[in-house]
Amino acid sequence: MDKDKAQSKKLTREEQRIEDSKHAQDTQDAERMLFLADAKVLLARDADARRKFDYEWMVRDLFRRGYHFSRYQPTTQTVVLASKQSAKIPVNLTAMAMRSIRNEVTSFRPKWECLPRYMNEESKTQARYTGMFLDYEFDRLKLKKKIKETITHGLVTSVGIWRILYDERKKEVAIYLVDPFDWYPDSYAESLDPFEMDHCIMATRRSQDWILHNPEFDEQAKKEVVSSEARLAYSEYKQFMIQAVKNSGQYQTEKNSTNILFEGEFRIFHDDGKHHIRRVIWTEQNTRPLYWEDTDEEDYSFSLYQADINPKEIYGEGWMKHVMPINRVIDMLESSVYDYNHRVAKGRIVVDRDSGVRAIHNTHGEIVSKNKGSEVRAMDMPALPVATQNQIERFGRYFEDISGRHDASLGRVPAGVKAGIGIAELKQADATSQDDLVDNLEDFLADVARKVMRVVAKDYKTYKIIQALGHKEEDEKYFAVVGKGANKKGNKDHQGKVKIGPDWLDLAIIGDDNNIRVTVGSWLGYTKEMMQEKVLKYTQIGLIDQKTALRLLEFGSINEIIQETRKESLMKSRLGQQQQGGHPGEQDQFGLAEVENEMMLEGKPIKPDPHDDHEVHIAVHQDILGQGADDIVGEHIQLHQEYLNQSWGVPQTSQDNTRNQQVQAQQPQSQGQEGQPPMMGQAGQRGQPSGMMAGQAPQIPPMGGAGEGQPPTQ
């Protein structure tokens, strides 16, 4: 009896626990459903506040594409792309100026610079690798094209939006370009700062099949998505653009059924005043969210580029708003000139009724026959008013001034300007007018870089090998990257490196508190042409070195160019000395070095002569590195370098002395001569030159640029 009561009591507790769990789940579901209902209300409010911008953006985008005579019909609420107006000639100066401005702003590659937080060497090294990682991501994510597209969005709509997320499938950071039509910020917000913006929502079109088979979505919520939607975009004006410009139909089929998916990010405050970002995903058919996540992040995943500076406003007026009216007037004026030439300039003839006028065409000309007594005469035509051409010229100047693109920037030499410095100054003035675009782009890319670093610090749990090609495939470097949240460190016995496969790689540990600075442009000039001219001038007077000049001029393979030019300079110098006459019996050092190259490639070690021209020999011998005899060639070059060091009075290191003793011990005493390095042993007995690792090419000193008996310049 007591046992039955205890079992009954135990079952009652279990049932109570189940009931409590169900109640908690029901409470959570109810809270989420209520939150989603409020989110839908906020979206409707934001979309209604943005509606007038959507219409203006649609008109501007059509104008940019060349539809200069489209008009809106209020009765049918549609836009007619072409009309039967008298104007027939669209002169698309807006697209031309926009292309010029976009190329001007993006003519310089952005330079990412990560500043070290501390002044120790480890912090500086980590900052340098972080900058190299950002350069790698710039190429991998094809940000050059995304930046051009963002500038285009900025000129049309005044804003450009990127979204920075972690791609779980690829296990890498991802950056997406967001259409301004699809992004709905808090209508009361004045900036993207989370302390000023309560939420932002993105509306994108997704396949219904993708939604129903997404494993991250709630199963109960997916059952509510029972049908596809007819509309192609949440914004009605973007839908018109898709249908009219892209020729996409409105009607769905089973194979292309889609839904509008809303992805919202909301700021949620805590009792202690702090906040976090909540991400919610839904469709209009949902009463419960498809996805719900309370993140530990404090910032939105979006970055906002503002092409206009309108204080305390997210959306500006837009560059196109000010140039379109001027372009429309020019269209009408040029169309009037065309209409005059097409109709009036051909001439008109006055003929009496029933005059029997008949024209006969033959090889002798045109013969006009008429009834006797009737009048046929050419009408006197008025000339085209001079005011038309004068107005075209005036509005052309207005367009240049308002758009910020004048003749010099478009490749035309302005009237009265002949000096190159005058043209350069005019280009500089146009470049200065784009400072707002460039400055805001620098701030925007710095914000993007900081968010990329936060994603890496949080989500890169395993080592990722990075191949940084450097500038124009220069200074290639392999290293590993891992997020700070992974709590992984390098091997202390190998200078903080990490072993991946057979290699030890430098390790960059990316944190989420990086100081990023971005510069777009050059301290040498506002335009590329001015920069190149100043680079050549500064190189000639010695203010900058050859390597810096080649990098600023965007050459590739800089080290090879420097090596070849120094070698050519050295050989010209030595050849000039030989042509002036040398000592009797003096050998041709170039020919001797070439002969030694042939012997070393055959596997025969050669002993350098202490009287050789060692700089010439090093220059010639390095040409055969990488052809299968690097160990012999490297040893031979190292011996030349030792002779060169002796001539400069450079003391040998203990490593060099030890190496010489080992080489001497391997050779017969008869081969050694006082004051000369010994002959190298057989191929199987050779050691690596000092300072070299196995399989690594020898370190060759730069050649040329030094006087006789002086060390070469570095």
XYZ file of C-alpha atoms in Angstrom:
714
model
C 0.000 0.000 0.000
C 2.767 2.457 0.942
C 4.707 1.386 -2.147
C 1.739 2.208 -4.426
C 1.369 5.642 -2.813
C 5.081 6.396 -3.349
C 4.871 5.358 -6.994
C 1.738 7.471 -7.443
C 3.515 10.443 -5.859
C 6.545 9.951 -8.147
C 4.362 9.898 -11.263
C 2.661 13.052 -10.096
C 6.003 14.866 -9.847
C 6.996 13.671 -13.326
C 3.730 14.860 -14.761
C 4.148 18.196 -13.027
C 7.587 18.569 -14.584
C 6.132 17.848 -18.020
C 3.367 20.338 -17.455
C 5.889 22.973 -16.369
C 7.965 22.297 -19.478
C 4.935 22.599 -21.709
C 3.949 25.818 -20.007
C 7.458 27.240 -20.445
C 7.479 26.239 -24.100
C 4.058 27.734 -24.643
C 5.166 30.923 -22.920
C 8.274 31.137 -25.099
C 6.253 30.503 -28.262
C 3.743 33.143 -27.245
C 6.510 35.681 -26.600
C 8.102 34.987 -29.969
C 4.799 35.211 -31.811
C 4.040 38.528 -30.120
C 7.523 39.822 -30.985
C 7.043 38.798 -34.647
C 3.690 40.614 -34.806
C 5.388 43.781 -33.556
C 8.214 43.309 -36.079
C 5.703 43.184 -38.929
C 4.177 46.460 -37.744
C 7.622 48.087 -37.624
C 8.398 46.840 -41.151
C 5.142 48.282 -42.536
C 5.915 51.645 -40.888
C 9.482 51.734 -42.244
C 8.388 50.712 -45.750
C 5.729 53.434 -45.830
C 8.280 56.059 -44.704
C 10.688 54.954 -47.409
C 8.163 54.858 -50.239
C 8.931 58.311 -51.651
C 12.630 57.434 -51.779
C 11.810 54.222 -53.659
C 9.991 56.157 -56.376
C 12.841 58.636 -56.767
C 15.398 55.819 -56.903
C 13.396 54.032 -59.598
C 13.194 57.192 -61.750
C 16.927 57.831 -61.340
C 17.862 54.254 -62.161
C 15.751 54.314 -65.310
C 17.369 57.604 -66.295
C 20.845 56.146 -65.713
C 19.983 53.223 -67.979
C 18.993 55.616 -70.802
C 15.197 55.798 -70.360
C 15.163 59.602 -70.328
C 11.558 60.036 -71.466
C 9.774 57.604 -69.157
C 6.779 59.007 -67.273
C 4.463 57.913 -64.497
C 0.725 57.379 -65.160
C -1.250 58.027 -61.949
C -4.447 56.445 -63.279
C -2.910 53.020 -63.826
C -0.031 53.519 -61.356
C 2.474 52.365 -63.946
C 5.537 53.850 -65.595
C 5.759 54.146 -69.392
C 9.368 53.759 -70.517
C 8.917 55.600 -73.843
C 6.442 58.228 -74.995
C 5.410 59.949 -78.214
C 6.936 63.259 -77.276
C 8.741 65.397 -79.811
C 12.064 64.809 -78.063
C 13.861 61.827 -79.571
C 17.531 62.164 -78.626
C 18.604 61.012 -75.130
C 22.091 62.407 -74.496
C 23.142 60.301 -71.510
C 25.645 62.688 -69.946
C 24.655 61.392 -66.504
C 25.918 57.862 -67.179
C 29.150 59.260 -68.621
C 29.793 61.494 -65.588
C 28.845 58.702 -63.189
C 31.306 56.317 -64.839
C 34.054 58.935 -64.662
C 33.426 59.682 -60.976
C 33.268 55.994 -60.072
C 36.568 55.284 -61.804
C 38.155 58.354 -60.205
C 37.137 57.308 -56.692
C 38.268 53.694 -57.188
C 41.422 54.418 -59.217
C 43.564 53.780 -56.117
C 43.404 50.438 -54.367
C 42.366 50.869 -50.703
C 45.268 50.342 -48.298
C 44.333 48.447 -45.128
C 46.574 49.240 -42.191
C 46.159 47.547 -38.823
C 47.806 49.541 -36.052
C 49.431 47.606 -33.185
C 47.771 48.040 -29.817
C 51.096 47.809 -28.001
C 54.654 48.725 -28.942
C 56.244 45.291 -28.424
C 57.444 43.240 -31.378
C 54.745 40.583 -31.053
C 51.981 43.172 -31.284
C 53.632 44.772 -34.321
C 54.010 41.380 -36.019
C 50.368 40.483 -35.380
C 49.260 43.869 -36.762
C 51.312 43.323 -39.906
C 49.814 39.868 -40.493
C 46.329 41.228 -39.868
C 46.894 43.790 -42.623
C 48.120 41.043 -44.958
C 45.017 38.985 -44.110
C 42.767 41.914 -45.039
C 44.601 42.292 -48.362
C 44.037 38.574 -48.954
C 40.316 38.930 -48.214
C 40.143 41.949 -50.544
C 41.192 39.719 -53.448
C 39.308 36.588 -52.383
C 35.987 38.370 -51.893
C 36.430 40.444 -55.079
C 35.853 43.652 -53.158
C 37.125 45.809 -56.020
C 33.967 45.089 -58.000
C 31.775 45.407 -54.906
C 33.256 48.840 -54.173
C 32.453 50.030 -57.714
C 28.880 48.754 -57.339
C 28.607 50.483 -53.965
C 29.766 53.799 -55.442
C 27.098 53.406 -58.151
C 24.439 52.809 -55.493
C 25.720 55.834 -53.598
C 25.489 58.146 -56.611
C 21.931 56.987 -57.387
C 20.392 56.408 -53.949
C 22.952 58.180 -51.693
C 23.707 54.946 -49.765
C 25.443 51.617 -50.244
C 25.029 48.625 -47.919
C 27.218 45.580 -47.227
C 26.449 42.673 -44.930
C 29.283 40.817 -43.177
C 28.547 37.269 -41.989
C 30.257 33.948 -41.370
C 29.578 31.365 -44.090
C 29.019 28.083 -42.255
C 29.238 26.077 -45.466
C 32.565 27.483 -46.650
C 33.872 28.138 -43.123
C 34.965 31.626 -44.168
C 33.886 35.214 -43.725
C 31.464 36.427 -46.408
C 30.518 39.929 -47.574
C 27.263 40.515 -49.452
C 26.209 43.598 -51.410
C 22.684 44.598 -50.363
C 20.296 46.411 -52.694
C 19.155 49.692 -51.041
C 15.612 48.821 -52.161
C 15.740 45.700 -49.934
C 17.072 47.282 -46.723
C 14.637 48.974 -44.335
C 16.261 50.800 -41.402
C 14.431 52.230 -38.423
C 12.570 55.197 -39.896
C 13.346 57.320 -36.819
C 17.065 56.507 -36.747
C 19.700 59.087 -37.599
C 22.622 56.679 -38.116
C 23.503 52.975 -38.076
C 24.803 53.237 -34.514
C 22.970 50.619 -32.400
C 22.360 53.276 -29.743
C 20.374 55.319 -32.294
C 18.820 52.592 -34.482
C 16.463 50.104 -32.822
C 16.277 47.705 -35.751
C 16.859 47.138 -39.445
C 15.182 44.597 -41.731
C 16.259 43.154 -45.070
C 13.697 41.756 -47.538
C 15.041 39.294 -50.112
C 13.450 36.882 -52.550
C 14.174 33.223 -51.783
C 13.164 29.934 -53.329
C 10.318 28.262 -51.477
C 12.146 24.956 -51.751
C 15.189 26.512 -50.045
C 13.010 27.792 -47.194
C 11.247 24.476 -46.628
C 14.482 22.452 -46.623
C 16.621 24.776 -44.528
C 17.687 22.769 -41.430
C 18.185 25.949 -39.371
C 14.511 26.927 -39.627
C 11.842 25.916 -37.117
C 9.829 22.912 -38.309
C 6.506 24.213 -37.008
C 7.114 27.598 -38.670
C 7.985 25.971 -42.004
C 4.563 24.259 -42.049
C 2.992 27.724 -42.162
C 4.685 28.496 -45.523
C 2.075 26.779 -47.679
C 2.256 28.775 -50.925
C 4.534 30.965 -53.005
C 4.078 34.705 -53.629
C 3.328 36.432 -56.910
C 5.404 39.517 -56.181
C 9.114 39.588 -56.948
C 10.179 42.223 -54.405
C 8.774 43.832 -51.280
C 9.183 47.294 -52.816
C 6.616 47.822 -55.557
C 9.014 50.066 -57.473
C 11.766 47.487 -57.427
C 9.264 44.923 -58.688
C 8.502 47.207 -61.629
C 12.237 47.491 -62.338
C 12.570 43.700 -62.354
C 9.617 43.237 -64.680
C 10.306 46.124 -67.072
C 14.104 46.201 -67.268
C 15.005 42.569 -66.650
C 11.963 41.207 -68.550
C 11.002 38.939 -65.656
C 7.410 37.771 -65.468
C 5.290 38.179 -62.388
C 3.697 34.757 -62.448
C 5.201 31.830 -60.576
C 5.397 28.182 -61.531
C 6.206 25.131 -59.452
C 9.808 25.241 -60.627
C 10.469 28.888 -59.811
C 8.138 29.527 -56.862
C 9.597 32.093 -54.479
C 8.745 33.940 -51.286
C 9.867 37.222 -49.794
C 12.027 36.402 -46.786
C 12.491 39.037 -44.081
C 15.690 39.021 -42.022
C 15.528 41.421 -39.102
C 18.119 42.497 -36.558
C 16.773 44.082 -33.371
C 18.474 45.801 -30.448
C 17.485 44.183 -27.115
C 18.377 45.988 -23.886
C 19.271 44.311 -20.573
C 18.528 45.468 -17.041
C 22.140 46.625 -16.631
C 21.878 48.977 -19.616
C 23.811 46.763 -22.020
C 22.285 45.333 -25.170
C 22.644 42.539 -27.708
C 21.416 41.908 -31.252
C 18.508 39.531 -31.873
C 18.146 38.025 -35.347
C 14.707 36.926 -36.528
C 13.656 35.525 -39.943
C 10.098 35.146 -41.224
C 7.757 35.358 -44.207
C 4.392 37.112 -44.328
C 2.649 33.755 -43.920
C 4.362 33.074 -40.593
C 2.862 33.743 -37.188
C 5.930 32.240 -35.504
C 9.511 32.989 -36.589
C 11.366 30.679 -38.911
C 14.633 31.538 -37.132
C 15.371 33.096 -33.765
C 18.799 33.829 -32.307
C 19.897 35.998 -29.416
C 23.509 36.701 -30.348
C 26.309 37.953 -28.129
C 27.029 40.755 -30.614
C 26.412 44.426 -29.927
C 26.547 45.733 -33.498
C 24.535 45.107 -36.642
C 25.982 42.902 -39.377
C 25.385 45.703 -41.909
C 27.835 48.453 -42.864
C 26.484 51.660 -44.389
C 28.225 53.800 -47.012
C 26.821 57.327 -47.246
C 27.759 59.118 -50.448
C 26.034 62.330 -49.320
C 26.601 64.250 -46.127
C 23.203 65.146 -44.727
C 23.642 65.719 -40.990
C 21.512 63.468 -38.772
C 19.972 61.633 -41.737
C 20.573 58.172 -43.147
C 19.396 58.938 -46.680
C 20.800 61.909 -48.551
C 19.515 63.713 -51.601
C 21.687 61.791 -54.050
C 24.115 63.029 -56.697
C 21.734 62.173 -59.540
C 18.972 64.375 -58.176
C 20.943 67.498 -59.086
C 22.214 66.496 -62.538
C 19.057 64.931 -63.975
C 17.175 68.239 -64.578
C 20.162 69.676 -66.438
C 20.439 66.540 -68.542
C 16.718 66.677 -69.358
C 17.038 70.256 -70.667
C 20.010 69.258 -72.827
C 17.947 66.323 -74.175
C 15.139 68.685 -75.195
C 17.473 71.243 -76.773
C 19.413 68.678 -78.772
C 16.146 67.086 -79.847
C 14.952 70.487 -81.091
C 18.106 70.855 -83.172
C 17.611 67.362 -84.533
C 13.971 68.069 -85.357
C 14.974 71.271 -87.193
C 17.590 69.461 -89.252
C 15.299 66.548 -89.920
C 12.290 68.556 -91.039
C 13.104 72.161 -91.832
C 16.628 71.979 -93.225
C 15.483 69.634 -96.014
C 13.383 72.436 -97.463
C 9.683 72.865 -98.245
C 7.916 73.597 -101.544
C 4.747 75.647 -102.034
C 2.481 74.155 -104.721
C -0.982 75.297 -105.930
C -3.820 72.832 -105.588
C -4.590 70.811 -108.711
C -1.368 72.124 -110.198
C -0.553 68.732 -111.660
C 2.961 68.759 -110.220
C 4.869 65.636 -111.104
C 8.548 64.869 -110.470
C 10.592 62.804 -112.917
C 13.964 61.376 -111.791
C 16.588 60.479 -114.390
C 20.368 60.422 -114.784
C 20.437 64.117 -115.745
C 18.866 65.314 -112.512
C 15.370 65.918 -111.298
C 12.692 67.346 -113.590
C 9.515 68.804 -112.097
C 6.488 69.096 -114.414
C 3.379 71.148 -113.628
C 0.249 72.568 -115.246
C 0.647 75.813 -117.111
C -0.033 78.845 -114.949
C 0.358 77.099 -111.603
C 2.984 78.252 -109.109
C 5.700 76.037 -107.625
C 8.346 77.685 -105.431
C 10.605 76.873 -102.501
C 9.537 78.315 -99.169
C 11.988 80.580 -97.402
C 12.979 78.761 -94.202
C 13.980 80.570 -91.001
C 17.401 79.840 -89.592
C 17.841 77.990 -86.315
C 17.810 80.563 -83.503
C 21.234 81.300 -82.048
C 19.720 81.150 -78.570
C 19.318 77.380 -78.894
C 23.028 76.751 -79.327
C 23.903 79.293 -76.649
C 21.583 77.567 -74.202
C 23.095 74.179 -74.991
C 26.548 75.557 -74.188
C 25.360 77.167 -70.962
C 23.648 74.030 -69.736
C 26.700 72.020 -70.690
C 28.737 74.188 -68.328
C 26.062 73.870 -65.655
C 26.209 70.108 -65.957
C 30.016 70.057 -65.619
C 29.961 72.289 -62.548
C 27.158 70.419 -60.778
C 28.417 66.938 -61.629
C 32.025 67.801 -60.778
C 33.430 66.468 -64.078
C 35.007 68.970 -66.463
C 36.749 68.638 -69.820
C 40.167 67.907 -68.322
C 38.870 64.911 -66.348
C 37.106 63.526 -69.420
C 40.223 63.608 -71.602
C 39.458 66.837 -73.465
C 41.879 69.763 -73.444
C 39.995 72.896 -72.326
C 40.122 75.903 -74.640
C 42.977 78.241 -73.805
C 44.855 75.734 -71.609
C 48.080 74.460 -73.149
C 50.483 73.851 -70.248
C 50.509 70.386 -68.696
C 50.522 71.848 -65.190
C 47.318 73.723 -65.982
C 45.556 70.523 -67.061
C 46.859 68.755 -63.947
C 45.491 71.496 -61.702
C 42.059 71.258 -63.374
C 42.045 67.502 -62.807
C 43.068 68.059 -59.214
C 40.147 70.454 -58.747
C 37.736 67.779 -60.001
C 39.371 65.201 -57.737
C 38.944 67.533 -54.768
C 35.217 67.775 -55.473
C 35.016 63.998 -54.861
C 36.596 64.200 -51.389
C 33.280 63.424 -49.686
C 32.972 60.171 -51.635
C 36.557 59.157 -50.861
C 36.509 60.138 -47.175
C 33.233 58.322 -46.561
C 34.562 55.293 -48.450
C 37.586 55.157 -46.140
C 35.352 55.247 -43.044
C 33.055 52.639 -44.573
C 35.889 50.200 -45.402
C 37.409 50.668 -41.948
C 34.057 49.691 -40.409
C 33.843 46.689 -42.744
C 37.362 45.591 -41.726
C 36.533 45.804 -38.025
C 33.428 43.661 -38.510
C 35.392 41.152 -40.583
C 37.940 40.887 -37.764
C 35.166 40.331 -35.210
C 33.729 37.501 -37.325
C 37.172 35.919 -37.669
C 37.932 36.262 -33.942
C 34.668 34.547 -33.044
C 34.169 31.879 -35.733
C 37.629 30.825 -36.979
C 38.059 27.870 -34.618
C 40.650 25.986 -36.690
C 43.805 27.080 -38.486
C 43.334 28.505 -41.968
C 46.289 28.819 -44.330
C 46.542 32.207 -46.043
C 48.581 32.837 -49.185
C 49.168 36.580 -49.292
C 50.563 37.565 -52.678
C 51.354 41.066 -51.512
C 51.412 43.968 -53.965
C 51.117 42.802 -57.581
C 52.191 39.210 -56.719
C 55.119 40.599 -54.748
C 56.383 39.481 -51.325
C 54.421 36.227 -51.390
C 53.856 34.916 -47.888
C 52.204 31.853 -46.379
C 50.912 32.018 -42.821
C 48.116 30.602 -40.677
C 45.167 32.466 -39.178
C 42.974 31.541 -36.234
C 40.425 33.446 -34.184
C 41.207 34.609 -30.689
C 38.139 32.748 -29.443
C 39.698 29.413 -30.417
C 42.274 29.800 -27.585
C 45.074 28.389 -29.706
C 48.710 29.415 -29.470
C 51.830 28.831 -31.515
C 54.746 26.616 -30.521
C 57.104 28.550 -28.228
C 60.060 26.402 -29.304
C 59.489 27.517 -32.917
C 59.050 31.260 -32.327
C 55.275 31.035 -32.028
C 54.823 29.151 -35.306
C 52.362 26.323 -35.923
C 53.036 23.104 -37.816
C 50.605 22.362 -40.629
C 51.623 19.296 -42.610
C 55.386 19.281 -43.068
C 55.727 23.087 -42.748
C 56.069 25.464 -39.821
C 54.041 28.602 -40.552
C 53.800 31.924 -38.791
C 50.555 32.226 -36.833
C 48.306 35.304 -36.790
C 45.814 35.306 -33.909
C 42.994 37.673 -34.893
C 41.264 39.502 -32.077
C 38.061 41.530 -32.095
C 39.602 44.804 -30.901
C 41.690 45.906 -33.875
C 42.638 49.457 -34.795
C 42.021 49.645 -38.545
C 42.903 52.569 -40.785
C 42.059 52.726 -44.484
C 43.466 55.162 -47.033
C 42.192 55.541 -50.598
C 44.558 57.531 -52.770
C 48.158 58.632 -52.546
C 50.105 61.341 -50.766
C 51.794 61.996 -54.119
C 48.811 63.451 -55.976
C 45.065 63.590 -56.375
C 45.107 61.794 -59.718
C 47.065 58.836 -61.016
C 48.769 60.903 -63.683
C 49.944 63.479 -61.132
C 51.095 60.690 -58.824
C 53.140 59.020 -61.572
C 54.743 62.312 -62.568
C 55.755 63.060 -58.989
C 57.088 59.531 -58.479
C 59.461 59.927 -61.437
C 60.558 63.341 -60.197
C 61.191 62.166 -56.625
C 63.113 59.132 -57.898
C 65.387 61.273 -60.049
C 66.329 63.588 -57.180
C 66.743 60.673 -54.764
C 63.864 61.311 -52.354
C 62.509 57.771 -52.781
C 64.253 54.532 -53.719
C 63.689 52.360 -56.772
C 61.592 49.727 -55.002
C 59.186 52.312 -53.576
C 58.879 53.959 -56.996
C 58.047 50.675 -58.727
C 55.462 49.833 -56.072
C 53.778 53.240 -56.399
C 53.738 52.832 -60.178
C 52.020 49.439 -59.649
C 54.623 47.251 -61.333
C 54.597 43.506 -60.787
C 57.622 41.296 -59.953
C 59.416 44.229 -58.386
C 62.285 42.207 -56.930
C 63.104 40.684 -60.324
C 63.085 44.109 -61.986
C 65.398 45.555 -59.346
C 67.740 42.574 -59.590
C 67.914 42.756 -63.386
C 68.444 46.517 -63.502
C 71.205 46.328 -60.914
C 72.830 43.482 -62.786
C 72.630 45.405 -66.078
C 74.102 48.506 -64.428
C 76.938 46.465 -62.957
C 77.761 44.783 -66.251
C 77.734 48.068 -68.142
C 80.116 49.518 -65.567
C 82.507 46.561 -65.775
C 82.268 46.393 -69.565
C 83.205 50.059 -69.796
C 86.271 49.420 -67.650
C 87.371 46.519 -69.870
C 86.961 48.569 -73.056
C 89.201 51.272 -71.581
C 91.969 48.675 -71.289
C 92.947 46.398 -68.424
C 96.093 44.717 -67.219
C 98.010 42.388 -69.561
C 96.684 38.866 -69.402
C 93.448 39.940 -67.688
C 90.593 37.476 -68.302
C 87.080 38.273 -69.482
C 85.160 37.926 -66.212
C 81.777 37.557 -67.942
C 83.010 34.767 -70.192
C 84.749 33.044 -67.290
C 81.591 33.133 -65.187
C 79.545 31.683 -68.070
C 82.025 28.810 -68.437
C 81.771 28.129 -64.712
C 77.967 28.071 -65.047
C 78.179 25.335 -67.684
C 80.519 23.250 -65.516
C 78.368 23.614 -62.395
C 75.230 22.623 -64.316
C 77.124 19.441 -65.317
C 77.590 18.714 -61.604
C 81.219 19.819 -61.332
C 82.105 21.953 -58.295
C 84.328 24.952 -59.055
C 86.708 26.808 -56.742
C 86.529 30.616 -57.067
C 89.719 32.523 -57.664
C 90.448 35.261 -55.120
C 91.247 37.653 -58.002
C 87.863 37.177 -59.707
C 85.471 40.086 -60.030
C 83.171 38.638 -57.386
C 80.249 40.997 -57.988
C 80.172 40.044 -61.685
C 80.430 36.343 -60.869
C 77.602 36.516 -58.326
C 75.409 38.337 -60.858
C 76.061 35.758 -63.589
C 75.856 32.689 -61.330
C 72.482 33.605 -59.877
C 70.906 33.244 -63.345
C 71.227 29.442 -63.152
C 69.621 29.071 -59.727
C 66.616 26.788 -59.901
C 68.020 24.726 -62.802
C 68.947 21.659 -60.755
C 72.340 22.538 -59.294
C 71.394 24.931 -56.530
C 73.595 23.215 -53.925
C 76.765 23.570 -56.043
C 75.886 27.046 -57.268
C 74.895 28.199 -53.798
C 78.165 26.995 -52.302
C 80.127 28.665 -55.088
C 78.270 31.972 -54.646
C 78.789 31.820 -50.902
C 82.564 31.521 -51.393
C 82.493 34.540 -53.719
C 80.575 36.402 -51.017
C 83.240 35.513 -48.439
C 85.986 36.879 -50.694
C 83.872 40.006 -51.178
C 83.462 40.394 -47.420
C 87.228 40.057 -46.956
C 87.846 42.813 -49.494
C 85.402 45.062 -47.624
C 86.986 44.242 -44.284
C 83.855 42.514 -42.950
C 84.865 40.077 -40.153
C 83.750 36.473 -40.531
C 81.210 35.104 -38.110
C 81.909 32.069 -35.963
C 79.496 30.127 -38.196
C 81.567 30.994 -41.275
C 84.817 30.000 -39.507
C 83.325 26.670 -38.427
C 82.107 26.035 -41.953
C 85.528 26.792 -43.483
C 87.206 24.417 -41.030
C 84.738 21.665 -41.915
C 85.307 22.162 -45.646
C 89.103 22.194 -45.221
C 88.980 18.973 -43.198
C 87.144 17.230 -46.050
C 89.809 18.069 -48.689
C 93.459 16.942 -49.231
C 96.022 19.349 -47.832
C 97.637 19.702 -51.273
C 94.504 21.422 -52.604
C 94.516 24.165 -49.966
C 96.541 27.301 -50.523
C 97.271 30.006 -48.041
C 94.857 32.886 -48.187
C 92.399 30.959 -50.447
C 89.235 29.068 -49.596
C 89.539 25.353 -50.270
C 88.050 23.538 -53.248
C 84.572 22.169 -52.599
C 84.277 18.426 -52.085
C 82.222 15.955 -54.072
C 78.525 16.430 -54.491
C 77.693 13.936 -51.778
C 79.984 15.685 -49.248
C 78.894 19.286 -49.694
C 77.172 21.161 -46.897
C 74.702 24.005 -47.255
C 76.120 27.536 -47.420
C 76.028 29.462 -44.171
C 72.716 31.135 -43.387
C 70.760 28.820 -45.720
C 68.068 26.308 -44.935
C 67.751 23.038 -46.781
C 65.997 23.480 -50.116
C 66.262 27.272 -49.949
C 67.952 29.440 -52.576
C 71.066 31.284 -51.344
C 70.713 34.903 -50.231
C 72.174 37.022 -53.020
C 73.271 40.559 -52.210
C 71.895 43.319 -54.460
C 74.308 44.427 -57.153
C 75.213 47.689 -58.743
C 74.758 51.175 -57.469
C 78.059 51.101 -55.526
C 81.464 52.447 -56.342
C 84.524 50.280 -56.796
C 85.547 48.689 -53.523
C 82.323 49.728 -51.725
C 79.524 47.450 -50.519
C 76.500 47.397 -52.856
C 73.436 49.397 -51.856
C 70.656 47.521 -50.168
